[in-house]
Coordinates of C-alpha atoms in Angstrom, one line a residue:
M1 CA 35.9 -9.5 -15.8
N2 CA 34.9 -9.4 -11.5
L3 CA 31.7 -7.9 -11.3
Y4 CA 32.2 -6.3 -8.0
A5 CA 35.2 -4.2 -9.1
D6 CA 33.2 -3.2 -11.6
F7 CA 30.6 -2.2 -9.0
L8 CA 33.4 -0.6 -7.0
Q9 CA 34.5 1.4 -10.2
N10 CA 30.9 2.2 -12.1
Q11 CA 31.1 5.6 -13.1
M12 CA 27.5 5.4 -15.1
K13 CA 23.9 5.1 -14.0
V14 CA 23.4 5.3 -10.3
V15 CA 24.1 0.6 -9.2
H16 CA 22.6 -0.1 -5.8
K17 CA 22.9 -3.7 -4.5
W18 CA 23.9 -5.7 -1.1
K19 CA 27.7 -6.5 -1.4
H20 CA 26.9 -10.0 -1.1
Y21 CA 25.2 -10.5 -3.8
F22 CA 28.1 -10.4 -5.8
P23 CA 29.6 -13.8 -5.2
V24 CA 26.3 -15.0 -6.0
Y25 CA 26.0 -13.3 -9.2
E26 CA 28.8 -14.6 -10.4
R27 CA 28.8 -18.4 -9.0
H28 CA 24.8 -18.7 -10.9
F29 CA 25.4 -15.9 -14.3
Q30 CA 29.0 -17.1 -14.8
N31 CA 28.9 -19.7 -17.5
W32 CA 26.7 -17.1 -20.0
V33 CA 29.8 -14.6 -20.0
N34 CA 30.3 -13.8 -24.1
K35 CA 27.3 -16.1 -25.0
T36 CA 24.1 -14.6 -26.5
V37 CA 21.9 -14.6 -23.3
T38 CA 18.7 -12.8 -23.0
V39 CA 18.8 -11.1 -18.9
L40 CA 15.5 -10.2 -18.2
E41 CA 15.2 -8.0 -15.0
I42 CA 12.9 -6.9 -12.9
G43 CA 12.6 -3.5 -11.6
C44 CA 15.3 -1.2 -13.4
G45 CA 16.1 1.5 -10.3
R46 CA 17.8 4.4 -11.5
G47 CA 19.2 2.5 -14.9
G48 CA 22.6 0.8 -13.7
S49 CA 22.2 -2.3 -13.2
L50 CA 21.1 -2.8 -16.5
Q51 CA 23.9 -1.4 -17.4
M52 CA 26.2 -2.9 -15.3
W53 CA 24.6 -6.7 -16.4
K54 CA 25.7 -5.2 -20.3
R55 CA 29.5 -4.7 -19.6
Y56 CA 29.2 -8.2 -17.5
F57 CA 27.3 -10.4 -20.1
G58 CA 29.3 -8.7 -23.3
P59 CA 28.9 -7.8 -26.4
H60 CA 25.7 -11.2 -27.7
A61 CA 24.0 -10.1 -24.3
T62 CA 20.3 -8.3 -25.1
I63 CA 19.5 -7.1 -21.6
V64 CA 15.2 -6.3 -20.7
G65 CA 14.2 -4.5 -18.3
I66 CA 10.2 -4.3 -17.2
D67 CA 9.3 -1.6 -14.2
I68 CA 6.5 0.3 -13.8
E69 CA 8.2 3.6 -13.8
P70 CA 8.1 5.3 -17.0
R71 CA 10.8 6.8 -16.8
C72 CA 12.9 4.0 -17.1
K73 CA 11.9 3.7 -20.8
N74 CA 14.4 6.6 -20.5
Y75 CA 17.8 4.2 -19.1
E76 CA 17.4 2.1 -23.1
E77 CA 20.6 2.3 -25.7
D78 CA 22.3 -0.3 -27.7
Q79 CA 21.8 -3.9 -25.7
I80 CA 19.5 -2.4 -23.4
S81 CA 15.4 -2.3 -24.0
V82 CA 13.0 -1.3 -21.3
R83 CA 8.6 -2.4 -21.7
I84 CA 6.5 -0.3 -18.7
G85 CA 4.0 -2.4 -17.0
G86 CA 3.7 -4.6 -13.4
Q87 CA 5.2 -7.5 -13.3
Q88 CA 2.4 -9.3 -11.7
D89 CA 0.7 -9.0 -14.8
P90 CA 0.2 -12.4 -16.9
A91 CA -0.9 -10.7 -20.0
F92 CA 2.3 -8.0 -20.3
L93 CA 4.7 -10.3 -19.0
Q94 CA 4.3 -12.3 -22.1
S95 CA 4.5 -9.6 -24.1
V96 CA 7.5 -9.8 -23.0
L97 CA 8.4 -13.2 -24.2
D98 CA 6.3 -12.4 -26.8
E99 CA 9.0 -9.6 -27.9
F100 CA 12.0 -10.5 -26.4
G101 CA 11.4 -14.6 -26.4
P102 CA 12.2 -17.0 -22.8
P103 CA 15.1 -14.8 -20.9
D104 CA 17.9 -17.3 -19.9
I105 CA 17.9 -15.3 -17.2
V106 CA 16.1 -13.8 -14.7
I107 CA 16.3 -11.2 -11.8
D108 CA 13.9 -10.3 -9.8
D109 CA 14.7 -6.9 -8.6
G110 CA 10.9 -5.4 -8.5
S111 CA 8.2 -4.5 -5.8
H112 CA 9.1 -7.1 -4.1
V113 CA 5.6 -7.5 -2.6
M114 CA 5.3 -11.3 -1.7
S115 CA 1.9 -12.0 -4.5
H116 CA 3.8 -9.9 -7.1
I117 CA 6.8 -12.3 -6.6
A118 CA 5.3 -15.2 -6.6
A119 CA 3.1 -14.1 -9.5
T120 CA 5.6 -13.7 -11.7
F121 CA 7.9 -16.9 -10.9
R122 CA 4.5 -18.8 -11.6
Y123 CA 4.1 -16.9 -15.3
L124 CA 8.5 -17.7 -15.9
Y125 CA 9.7 -20.5 -14.5
L126 CA 8.5 -23.5 -16.4
K127 CA 8.6 -20.9 -19.7
L128 CA 12.7 -21.1 -19.1
P129 CA 14.8 -22.3 -21.1
K130 CA 16.1 -26.0 -19.6
N131 CA 19.2 -24.3 -19.0
G132 CA 17.9 -21.1 -17.4
V133 CA 18.4 -19.7 -14.2
Y134 CA 16.1 -17.7 -12.2
L135 CA 17.2 -15.4 -9.7
V136 CA 14.9 -13.6 -6.9
E137 CA 16.4 -11.4 -4.3
D138 CA 16.5 -9.4 -1.5
L139 CA 13.9 -11.7 0.2
H140 CA 14.8 -9.6 3.5
T141 CA 11.3 -8.6 2.4
A142 CA 9.1 -12.3 2.8
Y143 CA 9.7 -11.5 6.8
W144 CA 7.8 -7.1 6.8
P145 CA 4.8 -7.0 6.3
E146 CA 4.5 -4.1 4.5
Y147 CA 5.6 -5.9 1.5
E148 CA 2.9 -8.3 2.9
G149 CA 6.0 -10.9 4.8
G150 CA 6.2 -12.3 7.9
F151 CA 8.1 -15.4 10.3
A152 CA 6.6 -18.5 8.3
R153 CA 3.6 -16.5 6.8
E154 CA 1.7 -18.3 4.7
G155 CA 1.9 -16.8 0.9
S156 CA 5.8 -15.4 1.6
F157 CA 8.4 -16.8 -1.5
I158 CA 10.3 -18.2 1.3
E159 CA 7.2 -20.2 2.0
M160 CA 6.8 -21.0 -1.0
A161 CA 10.4 -22.2 -1.8
K162 CA 10.1 -24.3 1.1
C163 CA 7.3 -26.5 -0.4
L164 CA 9.8 -25.9 -3.6
I165 CA 12.2 -28.0 -1.6
D166 CA 10.0 -31.3 -1.1
E167 CA 8.9 -30.6 -4.8
L168 CA 12.3 -31.1 -6.2
N169 CA 12.7 -34.3 -4.4
A170 CA 9.1 -35.6 -5.1
D171 CA 10.2 -39.1 -6.4
H172 CA 11.7 -39.9 -2.8
T173 CA 8.8 -38.6 -0.7
L174 CA 6.8 -42.3 -1.3
G175 CA 3.9 -40.7 -3.6
V176 CA 3.1 -37.8 -1.2
V177 CA 4.3 -35.3 -3.2
P178 CA 3.4 -35.6 -7.0
V179 CA 6.5 -35.6 -9.4
S180 CA 5.7 -32.3 -11.7
E181 CA 7.1 -30.2 -14.5
F182 CA 9.0 -28.4 -11.4
S183 CA 10.1 -31.7 -10.2
K184 CA 11.3 -33.3 -14.0
T185 CA 13.4 -29.5 -15.0
T186 CA 14.8 -28.1 -11.5
T187 CA 18.4 -29.6 -11.3
S188 CA 19.1 -27.4 -8.0
M189 CA 17.7 -24.7 -5.6
H190 CA 20.3 -22.2 -3.6
F191 CA 19.6 -20.4 -0.9
Y192 CA 21.8 -17.1 0.6
D193 CA 21.2 -13.9 2.7
S194 CA 17.2 -12.6 0.9
M195 CA 18.1 -14.4 -2.3
V196 CA 16.9 -18.0 -4.0
V197 CA 18.5 -19.1 -6.8
F198 CA 16.8 -21.6 -9.0
E199 CA 18.3 -23.8 -11.9
R200 CA 16.8 -25.3 -14.5
G201 CA 18.1 -28.4 -16.4
V202 CA 17.6 -31.6 -17.3
H203 CA 17.3 -34.8 -15.5
T204 CA 19.3 -38.4 -16.3
R205 CA 18.0 -41.3 -15.1
K206 CA 18.3 -41.9 -11.2
F207 CA 21.2 -44.3 -9.9
A208 CA 22.9 -44.7 -7.6
P209 CA 26.4 -47.2 -8.7
M210 CA 28.8 -48.1 -6.5
T211 CA 32.8 -49.2 -7.3
G212 CA 35.6 -49.6 -4.9
T213 CA 36.5 -53.1 -3.7
D214 CA 35.9 -54.9 -0.4
P215 CA 38.9 -55.9 1.4
V216 CA 38.8 -60.0 2.3

């Protein structure tokens, strides 16, 4: 299924997404299509993206949306559940985990407020399974004051993600950056226009073999 083609042909609830997001979604989500997968979308909008994920991931997917707006409960249907609460509230997030289990994929399209994004990431990320994917979108707001952002502003999620690059490479910092659970369980970080994607995994022993034959 081509996700962007599905978006263009959508006749169901409204979906509002930047065009350049779609190749990113497919690049990082394609391995989960038609698998048993739990997808947590933070921010339900007008309900269309929940339906889009249901179509994309297929009949074995559980789609969970969270939002602060009670009207979003009306978006529930087969395979789609919605829970009402704040993304920055750890007790609420834990209640969602208790009910549905750890999500395989998180898509943060919620309040876009920097402190909310950071709080959600800190609470949820290490609870994802070892092959989980955590995607934060609309991070152009990290540069806008009304979302607690600003260029190089301490506390923005972009600045937080920049620091996590060092944590990803902690093994090579000669002890300057301690090796953390993030270091041990994150295999990659991907930066795009307005998006950051984190992929979890298990690190094998690091070594650098050499092959080939030197000319005589």
